[in-house]
């Protein structure tokens, strides 16, 4: 039964996957080429471009999609114009090296793609399948089913409402958007599975298993193409994980380390809630009608410019940046945080071979702890502020880095407390601070977005599943704490925008 | 909002997880101790016990749960009696070494656990929270929501029907059952994530994201306890994967191997559909009113006894079993199929160190291919037949082994075709037949159950995620083929039982 459903729109799903993989890859390519030389110019260009072409392209896009999927009609959010603005703005924003992510915008871009493609496909199917009335009926039923499935929290009223929300396209609209979300996340990191689960958790309350299948198919195809492109371009040898880790497999962690993982989870819960709070306060401050904000609203380019200037000054590598590994681009940052070394042990001594970019964390005069702590504190407010800039920007990646740094900090502390490792069964196992970093990253993103699928995304990103149980424990704890304190980042933005 | 929901029943979820972990572990322990010495006696005991205590305990349990979750009331399926019969029967069945799995029965056992526990909890909450009427209302809404969410394919009528299906317990009944399913799969293999996804795909058409969260929580807890128990028992050094593989991480596979993976996927689709067909034919044959079947119905113990005798004779290690690695228990079988050696290369020469139980596959006079092929063919009909025996028996594990053997066969053929490995970028990489086995296992189980989550279960079982993309491709292809040819095994059983 799923195949008959699939059969109808597999072309659609393949096209969607293909388009998004191409977009994702070429954006990565372009933003890597821009070399982060002129952050201010790039950010201001992004802001100006978005403002002129389509103001709807500003921000993450996930809150808006969540609203659309709940049945509210938001105009101009799924047009080709928004697509262009988002792609160009995001490329410039990423290239600037600011702490902005590509995940949220990608969800938006993929959804636009899906909406546009389905309109395009409906022309063809209109020509070829006009005679069959069956499909129409089926789709009506399907659209109603899906609408019910998403709007169900309201209970009884939903069905009546949903009957009025008939889809104008031969494909269920919400179906398409959900699949679009999955593709967006999936091809952004090359994590098809985590993408599907994350988009389900983030956007919907009830969910059709049919869409799980569709999302899985399209996201796999997309992630596959995305990775094949980088193989062809000789960036990678073969298809492997994006931030591959290489922890020992035989004994990844000991049961006695579990309390530390639990502490990471709980702290990340508090930090995540605080991040959401801080982000909202910044937005609310900018909304308050003071002389300053009136001035900034008039001269739209000044706010992003000023924020970029401040952040760039702080991270300037020869200046203050040397105390917080400012020279690293976000990707290098994650790779180095996930590495296999124990920094507290190698600082002071000559760098071992294969250290690579991780050497940025080792300041000749300042302790590793101070560098990591400074990094966490500085990046915390930087991420919270820079995601409020009027450019396409996601919060997932910055929060991911924050979490990784925090986890690494705990890991290094553990490695100092137990310098000889943990004794178990006669054999001494050393502590892997990189594993703590992975767990911290998953827990922090989970706390900010209120999802547990971030654990899956982490496995797919690192290519190692050895830390699965502590990671799931940490993510669940982080979620419990964060959900008790604050709404998710996306819900918070929805509330503020109302 | 999820936390407030969670807060109410986290005790319930923890208790459920704990109980199931204990059950799972002690069953493994007991069936490992029985040493597979008297298969016939064990199987006949299981059959007799089930027949006397609770005939509802026979079979997998997933088809019945699927029916219950769709709103049909099946009596006696969720009682303590069925629980006892299922646990005892399954332990005996597993100990006999027959190709029967524990996954399906575990889903049933966990669901009974959940149902009984919720009845138990409702006594307490009746005492403590009688004053608050809020919860009652909330639960009504919740129950309606869930009922809608599962029964939605029928469209408009569902809501009206669901209003009549109010849950008598303070917890939504279907909620509980879905969570129970997740826990069942999760603690059976120690794969929390795959368990949640698999149970969602298998049992429901629509599902509430709320239950995803609950399932995730309970399944993680359960899997965690399950694995901690084996650490305490000194079976394992620390918490690692159940069938841990140790493939090279840096270059798990080459893009040029993809066609072979696709072939595995497509073939597994055909084989899976044929398996479902064969299984149904056996059941239908036993149902047909001939003199033979009348005789067998009267003397219930003869059918399982005869089947066991035949299968045990074929697999008898010193006899015919030597040509199909008959000495291996299912777990050893999987471990050896997933190993890192290339059997075609080591057969004939003295066994390398660390080969272990894999040596069972290397017959001094018969080629590895013949052994693998014989294994596939023999286990194919054995699994299809033995799952029709009137004992608690799942089909997941036997199919998993079948798929692994088939994948291994393709892998060994590939290793013979390219004896020097595949040249890429100046470096020659050897082919890993073990990786093919993992992919085959995921594709075959996916084809038989019509799910894609088997890929996730595979990652969690092996502890390695390096083959994610080819595996997802193979699983999707297998699903496409199998869904086009036959219903899933569970749907097939539902159809037959009607």
mmCIF file of N, CA and C in Angstrom, chain A residues 1-3 6 145 149 156 159 192-193 197 200-201 204-210 212-213 216-217 220 224 231 234 237-240 244-245 249-255 258 424-425 452-453 455-456 459-460 463-465 468-469 472 476 479-480 483, chain B residues 1-3 6 145 148-149 156 159 192-193 197 200-201 204-210 212-213 216-217 220 224 231 234 237-240 244-245 249-253 255 258 424-425 452-453 455-456 459-460 463-465 468-469 472 476 479-480 483:
data_model
loop_
_atom_site.group_PDB
_atom_site.id
_atom_site.type_symbol
_atom_site.label_atom_id
_atom_site.label_comp_id
_atom_site.label_asym_id
_atom_site.label_seq_id
_atom_site.Cartn_x
_atom_site.Cartn_y
_atom_site.Cartn_z
ATOM 1 N N UNK A 1 0.833 -1.212 0.000
ATOM 2 C CA UNK A 1 0.000 0.000 0.000
ATOM 3 C C UNK A 1 0.862 1.255 0.000
ATOM 4 N N UNK A 2 1.985 1.137 0.695
ATOM 5 C CA UNK A 2 2.875 2.299 0.697
ATOM 6 C C UNK A 2 3.507 2.475 -0.681
ATOM 7 N N UNK A 3 3.778 1.328 -1.325
ATOM 8 C CA UNK A 3 4.390 1.432 -2.645
ATOM 9 C C UNK A 3 3.459 2.098 -3.648
ATOM 10 N N UNK A 6 3.800 5.541 -2.940
ATOM 11 C CA UNK A 6 5.125 5.968 -3.343
ATOM 12 C C UNK A 6 5.219 6.072 -4.851
ATOM 13 N N UNK A 145 -6.830 13.410 5.931
ATOM 14 C CA UNK A 145 -6.131 12.569 6.907
ATOM 15 C C UNK A 145 -4.947 13.280 7.506
ATOM 16 N N UNK A 149 -4.247 14.727 11.132
ATOM 17 C CA UNK A 149 -3.096 14.173 11.818
ATOM 18 C C UNK A 149 -2.220 15.268 12.383
ATOM 19 N N UNK A 156 -11.839 17.655 18.659
ATOM 20 C CA UNK A 156 -13.003 17.477 17.799
ATOM 21 C C UNK A 156 -13.095 18.457 16.659
ATOM 22 N N UNK A 159 -11.330 18.169 12.716
ATOM 23 C CA UNK A 159 -11.789 17.476 11.519
ATOM 24 C C UNK A 159 -12.644 18.400 10.667
ATOM 25 N N UNK A 192 20.495 11.388 6.743
ATOM 26 C CA UNK A 192 19.106 11.186 6.320
ATOM 27 C C UNK A 192 18.172 10.798 7.460
ATOM 28 N N UNK A 193 18.624 9.881 8.289
ATOM 29 C CA UNK A 193 17.735 9.333 9.298
ATOM 30 C C UNK A 193 17.422 10.356 10.372
ATOM 31 N N UNK A 197 13.707 12.169 11.523
ATOM 32 C CA UNK A 197 13.186 12.153 12.892
ATOM 33 C C UNK A 197 13.121 13.553 13.472
ATOM 34 N N UNK A 200 10.272 15.489 12.093
ATOM 35 C CA UNK A 200 8.997 15.041 12.657
ATOM 36 C C UNK A 200 8.797 15.662 14.027
ATOM 37 N N UNK A 201 9.822 15.564 14.854
ATOM 38 C CA UNK A 201 9.678 16.053 16.225
ATOM 39 C C UNK A 201 9.464 17.551 16.267
ATOM 40 N N UNK A 204 5.737 18.547 14.028
ATOM 41 C CA UNK A 204 4.380 18.024 14.134
ATOM 42 C C UNK A 204 4.063 17.445 15.495
ATOM 43 N N UNK A 205 2.783 17.293 15.740
ATOM 44 C CA UNK A 205 2.329 16.678 16.971
ATOM 45 C C UNK A 205 1.833 15.272 16.676
ATOM 46 N N UNK A 206 1.150 15.124 15.542
ATOM 47 C CA UNK A 206 0.741 13.806 15.084
ATOM 48 C C UNK A 206 1.345 13.594 13.715
ATOM 49 N N UNK A 207 1.546 12.377 13.383
ATOM 50 C CA UNK A 207 2.364 12.142 12.222
ATOM 51 C C UNK A 207 1.898 10.899 11.499
ATOM 52 N N UNK A 208 1.853 10.963 10.160
ATOM 53 C CA UNK A 208 1.476 9.797 9.368
ATOM 54 C C UNK A 208 2.716 8.984 9.047
ATOM 55 N N UNK A 209 2.658 7.691 9.299
ATOM 56 C CA UNK A 209 3.810 6.835 9.049
ATOM 57 C C UNK A 209 4.184 6.861 7.568
ATOM 58 N N UNK A 210 3.194 7.076 6.721
ATOM 59 C CA UNK A 210 3.411 7.224 5.289
ATOM 60 C C UNK A 210 4.493 8.280 4.996
ATOM 61 N N UNK A 212 6.803 9.280 7.003
ATOM 62 C CA UNK A 212 8.095 8.792 7.492
ATOM 63 C C UNK A 212 8.816 8.086 6.355
ATOM 64 N N UNK A 213 8.077 7.245 5.673
ATOM 65 C CA UNK A 213 8.626 6.498 4.548
ATOM 66 C C UNK A 213 9.082 7.426 3.443
ATOM 67 N N UNK A 216 12.115 9.403 4.463
ATOM 68 C CA UNK A 216 13.260 8.501 4.478
ATOM 69 C C UNK A 216 13.818 8.342 3.072
ATOM 70 N N UNK A 217 12.922 8.103 2.135
ATOM 71 C CA UNK A 217 13.339 7.893 0.749
ATOM 72 C C UNK A 217 14.019 9.138 0.194
ATOM 73 N N UNK A 220 17.313 10.081 2.041
ATOM 74 C CA UNK A 220 18.430 9.203 1.712
ATOM 75 C C UNK A 220 19.004 9.561 0.360
ATOM 76 N N UNK A 224 22.686 11.048 -0.142
ATOM 77 C CA UNK A 224 23.564 10.255 -0.978
ATOM 78 C C UNK A 224 24.213 11.118 -2.063
ATOM 79 N N UNK A 231 32.662 13.381 -3.066
ATOM 80 C CA UNK A 231 33.639 12.392 -3.499
ATOM 81 C C UNK A 231 34.163 12.749 -4.882
ATOM 82 N N UNK A 234 36.734 15.229 -4.976
ATOM 83 C CA UNK A 234 37.968 14.823 -4.306
ATOM 84 C C UNK A 234 38.133 15.462 -2.935
ATOM 85 N N UNK A 237 37.474 10.776 0.373
ATOM 86 C CA UNK A 237 37.886 9.586 -0.347
ATOM 87 C C UNK A 237 36.679 8.755 -0.733
ATOM 88 N N UNK A 238 35.777 8.561 0.202
ATOM 89 C CA UNK A 238 34.551 7.826 -0.081
ATOM 90 C C UNK A 238 33.468 8.402 0.808
ATOM 91 N N UNK A 239 32.316 7.773 0.766
ATOM 92 C CA UNK A 239 31.208 8.294 1.552
ATOM 93 C C UNK A 239 31.403 7.920 3.008
ATOM 94 N N UNK A 240 31.750 8.886 3.816
ATOM 95 C CA UNK A 240 31.871 8.638 5.254
ATOM 96 C C UNK A 240 31.143 9.750 5.977
ATOM 97 N N UNK A 244 33.798 12.775 11.224
ATOM 98 C CA UNK A 244 34.091 11.419 11.634
ATOM 99 C C UNK A 244 34.946 11.395 12.890
ATOM 100 N N UNK A 245 34.537 10.598 13.838
ATOM 101 C CA UNK A 245 35.351 10.410 15.033
ATOM 102 C C UNK A 245 36.003 9.047 14.950
ATOM 103 N N UNK A 249 36.721 1.331 19.932
ATOM 104 C CA UNK A 249 35.424 0.665 19.886
ATOM 105 C C UNK A 249 35.258 -0.321 21.024
ATOM 106 N N UNK A 250 36.377 -0.920 21.454
ATOM 107 C CA UNK A 250 36.252 -2.050 22.373
ATOM 108 C C UNK A 250 35.776 -1.631 23.749
ATOM 109 N N UNK A 251 36.101 -0.421 24.158
ATOM 110 C CA UNK A 251 35.716 0.015 25.482
ATOM 111 C C UNK A 251 35.487 1.521 25.439
ATOM 112 N N UNK A 252 34.387 1.953 24.843
ATOM 113 C CA UNK A 252 34.214 3.397 24.645
ATOM 114 C C UNK A 252 34.091 4.172 25.955
ATOM 115 N N UNK A 253 33.470 3.590 26.957
ATOM 116 C CA UNK A 253 33.322 4.324 28.220
ATOM 117 C C UNK A 253 33.037 3.303 29.307
ATOM 118 N N UNK A 254 33.192 3.724 30.522
ATOM 119 C CA UNK A 254 32.940 2.826 31.629
ATOM 120 C C UNK A 254 31.662 3.233 32.338
ATOM 121 N N UNK A 255 31.033 2.291 32.988
ATOM 122 C CA UNK A 255 29.795 2.613 33.698
ATOM 123 C C UNK A 255 30.018 3.667 34.759
ATOM 124 N N UNK A 258 29.232 7.278 33.979
ATOM 125 C CA UNK A 258 27.854 7.695 33.719
ATOM 126 C C UNK A 258 27.420 8.935 34.493
ATOM 127 N N UNK A 424 39.099 -0.828 35.585
ATOM 128 C CA UNK A 424 37.976 -1.754 35.523
ATOM 129 C C UNK A 424 38.494 -3.123 35.148
ATOM 130 N N UNK A 425 38.207 -4.084 35.997
ATOM 131 C CA UNK A 425 38.496 -5.468 35.660
ATOM 132 C C UNK A 425 39.990 -5.675 35.392
ATOM 133 N N UNK A 452 14.660 14.723 20.847
ATOM 134 C CA UNK A 452 15.598 13.688 21.224
ATOM 135 C C UNK A 452 16.322 13.125 19.999
ATOM 136 N N UNK A 453 15.863 13.523 18.810
ATOM 137 C CA UNK A 453 16.493 12.994 17.598
ATOM 138 C C UNK A 453 17.884 13.540 17.379
ATOM 139 N N UNK A 455 20.279 13.059 19.049
ATOM 140 C CA UNK A 455 21.207 11.947 19.285
ATOM 141 C C UNK A 455 21.450 11.196 17.975
ATOM 142 N N UNK A 456 20.389 10.978 17.214
ATOM 143 C CA UNK A 456 20.537 10.264 15.942
ATOM 144 C C UNK A 456 21.392 11.072 14.979
ATOM 145 N N UNK A 459 24.978 10.601 15.822
ATOM 146 C CA UNK A 459 25.574 9.345 15.366
ATOM 147 C C UNK A 459 25.926 9.438 13.903
ATOM 148 N N UNK A 460 25.003 9.976 13.142
ATOM 149 C CA UNK A 460 25.234 10.021 11.706
ATOM 150 C C UNK A 460 26.364 10.984 11.370
ATOM 151 N N UNK A 463 29.585 9.191 12.688
ATOM 152 C CA UNK A 463 29.855 7.872 12.117
ATOM 153 C C UNK A 463 30.161 6.831 13.175
ATOM 154 N N UNK A 464 29.974 7.159 14.439
ATOM 155 C CA UNK A 464 30.196 6.173 15.491
ATOM 156 C C UNK A 464 29.002 6.132 16.418
ATOM 157 N N UNK A 465 28.623 4.926 16.774
ATOM 158 C CA UNK A 465 27.416 4.754 17.559
ATOM 159 C C UNK A 465 27.771 4.177 18.925
ATOM 160 N N UNK A 468 26.085 5.317 22.331
ATOM 161 C CA UNK A 468 24.639 5.505 22.193
ATOM 162 C C UNK A 468 23.925 5.616 23.528
ATOM 163 N N UNK A 469 24.215 4.731 24.464
ATOM 164 C CA UNK A 469 23.406 4.763 25.686
ATOM 165 C C UNK A 469 23.649 6.006 26.533
ATOM 166 N N UNK A 472 21.911 8.931 24.860
ATOM 167 C CA UNK A 472 20.460 8.989 24.995
ATOM 168 C C UNK A 472 20.061 9.397 26.402
ATOM 169 N N UNK A 476 17.920 12.796 27.109
ATOM 170 C CA UNK A 476 16.632 12.749 27.811
ATOM 171 C C UNK A 476 16.673 13.669 29.034
ATOM 172 N N UNK A 479 16.495 17.255 27.962
ATOM 173 C CA UNK A 479 15.143 17.597 27.536
ATOM 174 C C UNK A 479 14.221 17.817 28.719
ATOM 175 N N UNK A 480 14.333 16.954 29.711
ATOM 176 C CA UNK A 480 13.454 17.084 30.871
ATOM 177 C C UNK A 480 13.653 18.422 31.557
ATOM 178 N N UNK A 483 12.618 21.411 29.051
ATOM 179 C CA UNK A 483 11.184 21.518 28.804
ATOM 180 C C UNK A 483 10.448 22.025 30.027
ATOM 181 N N UNK B 1 5.613 21.047 27.584
ATOM 182 C CA UNK B 1 4.301 20.418 27.535
ATOM 183 C C UNK B 1 4.446 18.897 27.554
ATOM 184 N N UNK B 2 5.537 18.442 26.929
ATOM 185 C CA UNK B 2 5.748 17.000 26.967
ATOM 186 C C UNK B 2 6.144 16.577 28.377
ATOM 187 N N UNK B 3 6.879 17.470 29.054
ATOM 188 C CA UNK B 3 7.303 17.099 30.400
ATOM 189 C C UNK B 3 6.113 16.965 31.334
ATOM 190 N N UNK B 6 4.865 13.780 30.592
ATOM 191 C CA UNK B 6 5.814 12.780 31.051
ATOM 192 C C UNK B 6 5.763 12.644 32.558
ATOM 193 N N UNK B 145 -7.575 11.615 21.015
ATOM 194 C CA UNK B 145 -6.525 12.031 20.078
ATOM 195 C C UNK B 145 -5.775 10.837 19.533
ATOM 196 N N UNK B 148 -7.929 8.601 17.278
ATOM 197 C CA UNK B 148 -8.009 9.237 15.974
ATOM 198 C C UNK B 148 -6.727 8.995 15.213
ATOM 199 N N UNK B 149 -5.678 9.180 15.950
ATOM 200 C CA UNK B 149 -4.373 9.147 15.318
ATOM 201 C C UNK B 149 -4.080 7.765 14.755
ATOM 202 N N UNK B 156 -13.322 10.335 7.916
ATOM 203 C CA UNK B 156 -14.327 11.038 8.702
ATOM 204 C C UNK B 156 -14.937 10.214 9.829
ATOM 205 N N UNK B 159 -13.434 9.653 13.872
ATOM 206 C CA UNK B 159 -13.557 10.493 15.050
ATOM 207 C C UNK B 159 -14.788 10.114 15.853
ATOM 208 N N UNK B 192 17.409 0.717 21.736
ATOM 209 C CA UNK B 192 16.244 1.545 22.065
ATOM 210 C C UNK B 192 15.672 2.301 20.883
ATOM 211 N N UNK B 193 16.554 2.875 20.096
ATOM 212 C CA UNK B 193 16.078 3.766 19.046
ATOM 213 C C UNK B 193 15.383 2.985 17.948
ATOM 214 N N UNK B 197 11.313 3.079 16.569
ATOM 215 C CA UNK B 197 10.939 3.313 15.174
ATOM 216 C C UNK B 197 10.267 2.094 14.578
ATOM 217 N N UNK B 200 6.758 1.690 15.792
ATOM 218 C CA UNK B 200 5.865 2.671 15.174
ATOM 219 C C UNK B 200 5.486 2.217 13.779
ATOM 220 N N UNK B 201 6.485 1.827 13.019
ATOM 221 C CA UNK B 201 6.213 1.450 11.633
ATOM 222 C C UNK B 201 5.336 0.229 11.547
ATOM 223 N N UNK B 204 1.452 1.059 13.585
ATOM 224 C CA UNK B 204 0.503 2.154 13.418
ATOM 225 C C UNK B 204 0.568 2.791 12.041
ATOM 226 N N UNK B 205 -0.480 3.496 11.742
ATOM 227 C CA UNK B 205 -0.536 4.263 10.507
ATOM 228 C C UNK B 205 -0.332 5.735 10.823
ATOM 229 N N UNK B 206 -0.945 6.167 11.927
ATOM 230 C CA UNK B 206 -0.695 7.505 12.413
ATOM 231 C C UNK B 206 -0.209 7.386 13.839
ATOM 232 N N UNK B 207 0.667 8.264 14.242
ATOM 233 C CA UNK B 207 1.079 8.169 15.633
ATOM 234 C C UNK B 207 1.372 9.550 16.195
ATOM 235 N N UNK B 208 1.262 9.629 17.510
ATOM 236 C CA UNK B 208 1.473 10.911 18.180
ATOM 237 C C UNK B 208 2.941 11.032 18.539
ATOM 238 N N UNK B 209 3.509 12.192 18.267
ATOM 239 C CA UNK B 209 4.918 12.420 18.568
ATOM 240 C C UNK B 209 5.168 12.257 20.059
ATOM 241 N N UNK B 210 4.153 12.542 20.854
ATOM 242 C CA UNK B 210 4.206 12.329 22.298
ATOM 243 C C UNK B 210 4.642 10.896 22.636
ATOM 244 N N UNK B 212 6.308 8.891 20.727
ATOM 245 C CA UNK B 212 7.698 8.721 20.313
ATOM 246 C C UNK B 212 8.606 9.028 21.492
ATOM 247 N N UNK B 213 8.313 10.140 22.144
ATOM 248 C CA UNK B 213 9.086 10.562 23.297
ATOM 249 C C UNK B 213 9.002 9.542 24.419
ATOM 250 N N UNK B 216 10.806 6.381 23.557
ATOM 251 C CA UNK B 216 12.239 6.643 23.608
ATOM 252 C C UNK B 216 12.734 6.549 25.049
ATOM 253 N N UNK B 217 12.003 7.180 25.937
ATOM 254 C CA UNK B 217 12.389 7.198 27.352
ATOM 255 C C UNK B 217 12.379 5.790 27.927
ATOM 256 N N UNK B 220 14.967 3.394 26.248
ATOM 257 C CA UNK B 220 16.343 3.673 26.656
ATOM 258 C C UNK B 220 16.607 3.111 28.032
ATOM 259 N N UNK B 224 19.132 0.095 28.757
ATOM 260 C CA UNK B 224 20.235 0.399 29.650
ATOM 261 C C UNK B 224 20.342 -0.650 30.752
ATOM 262 N N UNK B 231 26.701 -6.569 32.241
ATOM 263 C CA UNK B 231 28.005 -6.125 32.742
ATOM 264 C C UNK B 231 28.227 -6.669 34.152
ATOM 265 N N UNK B 234 29.327 -10.056 34.360
ATOM 266 C CA UNK B 234 30.645 -10.258 33.762
ATOM 267 C C UNK B 234 30.576 -10.918 32.379
ATOM 268 N N UNK B 237 32.351 -6.509 29.106
ATOM 269 C CA UNK B 237 33.236 -5.640 29.868
ATOM 270 C C UNK B 237 32.535 -4.333 30.185
ATOM 271 N N UNK B 238 31.873 -3.762 29.191
ATOM 272 C CA UNK B 238 31.130 -2.535 29.416
ATOM 273 C C UNK B 238 29.950 -2.551 28.467
ATOM 274 N N UNK B 239 29.213 -1.464 28.447
ATOM 275 C CA UNK B 239 28.035 -1.423 27.591
ATOM 276 C C UNK B 239 28.467 -1.204 26.148
ATOM 277 N N UNK B 240 28.394 -2.240 25.363
ATOM 278 C CA UNK B 240 28.685 -2.089 23.940
ATOM 279 C C UNK B 240 27.565 -2.748 23.157
ATOM 280 N N UNK B 244 28.789 -6.737 18.033
ATOM 281 C CA UNK B 244 29.694 -5.664 17.649
ATOM 282 C C UNK B 244 30.540 -6.063 16.446
ATOM 283 N N UNK B 245 30.602 -5.188 15.463
ATOM 284 C CA UNK B 245 31.482 -5.406 14.321
ATOM 285 C C UNK B 245 32.681 -4.501 14.469
ATOM 286 N N UNK B 249 37.157 1.920 9.652
ATOM 287 C CA UNK B 249 36.311 3.100 9.626
ATOM 288 C C UNK B 249 36.693 4.047 8.498
ATOM 289 N N UNK B 250 37.957 4.051 8.133
ATOM 290 C CA UNK B 250 38.427 5.103 7.232
ATOM 291 C C UNK B 250 37.891 4.933 5.822
ATOM 292 N N UNK B 251 37.660 3.696 5.421
ATOM 293 C CA UNK B 251 37.196 3.482 4.059
ATOM 294 C C UNK B 251 36.284 2.257 4.064
ATOM 295 N N UNK B 252 35.066 2.384 4.591
ATOM 296 C CA UNK B 252 34.229 1.198 4.765
ATOM 297 C C UNK B 252 33.843 0.529 3.440
ATOM 298 N N UNK B 253 33.627 1.319 2.416
ATOM 299 C CA UNK B 253 33.229 0.722 1.140
ATOM 300 C C UNK B 253 33.516 1.740 0.053
ATOM 301 N N UNK B 255 32.428 3.494 -3.743
ATOM 302 C CA UNK B 255 31.219 3.771 -4.523
ATOM 303 C C UNK B 255 30.985 2.707 -5.579
ATOM 304 N N UNK B 258 28.581 -0.106 -4.905
ATOM 305 C CA UNK B 258 27.150 0.165 -4.729
ATOM 306 C C UNK B 258 26.236 -0.745 -5.539
ATOM 307 N N UNK B 424 41.179 2.512 -5.834
ATOM 308 C CA UNK B 424 40.595 3.848 -5.820
ATOM 309 C C UNK B 424 41.673 4.825 -5.403
ATOM 310 N N UNK B 425 41.901 5.795 -6.262
ATOM 311 C CA UNK B 425 42.781 6.894 -5.902
ATOM 312 C C UNK B 425 44.188 6.400 -5.560
ATOM 313 N N UNK B 452 11.488 0.235 7.291
ATOM 314 C CA UNK B 452 12.827 0.717 6.984
ATOM 315 C C UNK B 452 13.652 0.904 8.245
ATOM 316 N N UNK B 453 13.002 0.790 9.397
ATOM 317 C CA UNK B 453 13.733 0.984 10.651
ATOM 318 C C UNK B 453 14.700 -0.143 10.939
ATOM 319 N N UNK B 455 17.143 -0.880 9.418
ATOM 320 C CA UNK B 455 18.479 -0.313 9.249
ATOM 321 C C UNK B 455 18.973 0.255 10.575
ATOM 322 N N UNK B 456 18.095 0.957 11.278
ATOM 323 C CA UNK B 456 18.484 1.546 12.561
ATOM 324 C C UNK B 456 18.808 0.446 13.561
ATOM 325 N N UNK B 459 22.249 -0.811 12.940
ATOM 326 C CA UNK B 459 23.333 0.037 13.441
ATOM 327 C C UNK B 459 23.523 -0.186 14.917
ATOM 328 N N UNK B 460 22.403 -0.227 15.627
ATOM 329 C CA UNK B 460 22.520 -0.350 17.072
ATOM 330 C C UNK B 460 23.055 -1.720 17.454
ATOM 331 N N UNK B 463 26.809 -1.649 16.357
ATOM 332 C CA UNK B 463 27.614 -0.598 16.955
ATOM 333 C C UNK B 463 28.435 0.182 15.947
ATOM 334 N N UNK B 464 28.174 -0.049 14.662
ATOM 335 C CA UNK B 464 28.896 0.708 13.637
ATOM 336 C C UNK B 464 27.903 1.289 12.653
ATOM 337 N N UNK B 465 28.165 2.518 12.285
ATOM 338 C CA UNK B 465 27.220 3.223 11.433
ATOM 339 C C UNK B 465 27.870 3.541 10.092
ATOM 340 N N UNK B 468 26.036 3.282 6.585
ATOM 341 C CA UNK B 468 24.666 3.785 6.627
ATOM 342 C C UNK B 468 24.061 3.996 5.246
ATOM 343 N N UNK B 469 24.786 4.627 4.333
ATOM 344 C CA UNK B 469 24.129 4.962 3.070
ATOM 345 C C UNK B 469 23.818 3.733 2.225
ATOM 346 N N UNK B 472 20.820 1.967 3.764
ATOM 347 C CA UNK B 472 19.519 2.585 3.547
ATOM 348 C C UNK B 472 19.054 2.373 2.115
ATOM 349 N N UNK B 476 15.637 0.353 1.231
ATOM 350 C CA UNK B 476 14.560 0.969 0.454
ATOM 351 C C UNK B 476 14.234 0.126 -0.767
ATOM 352 N N UNK B 479 12.354 -2.962 0.257
ATOM 353 C CA UNK B 479 10.981 -2.632 0.591
ATOM 354 C C UNK B 479 10.128 -2.421 -0.641
ATOM 355 N N UNK B 480 10.686 -1.724 -1.615
ATOM 356 C CA UNK B 480 9.915 -1.443 -2.824
ATOM 357 C C UNK B 480 9.503 -2.736 -3.508
ATOM 358 N N UNK B 483 7.061 -4.880 -1.093
ATOM 359 C CA UNK B 483 5.721 -4.312 -0.929
ATOM 360 C C UNK B 483 4.905 -4.441 -2.195
#
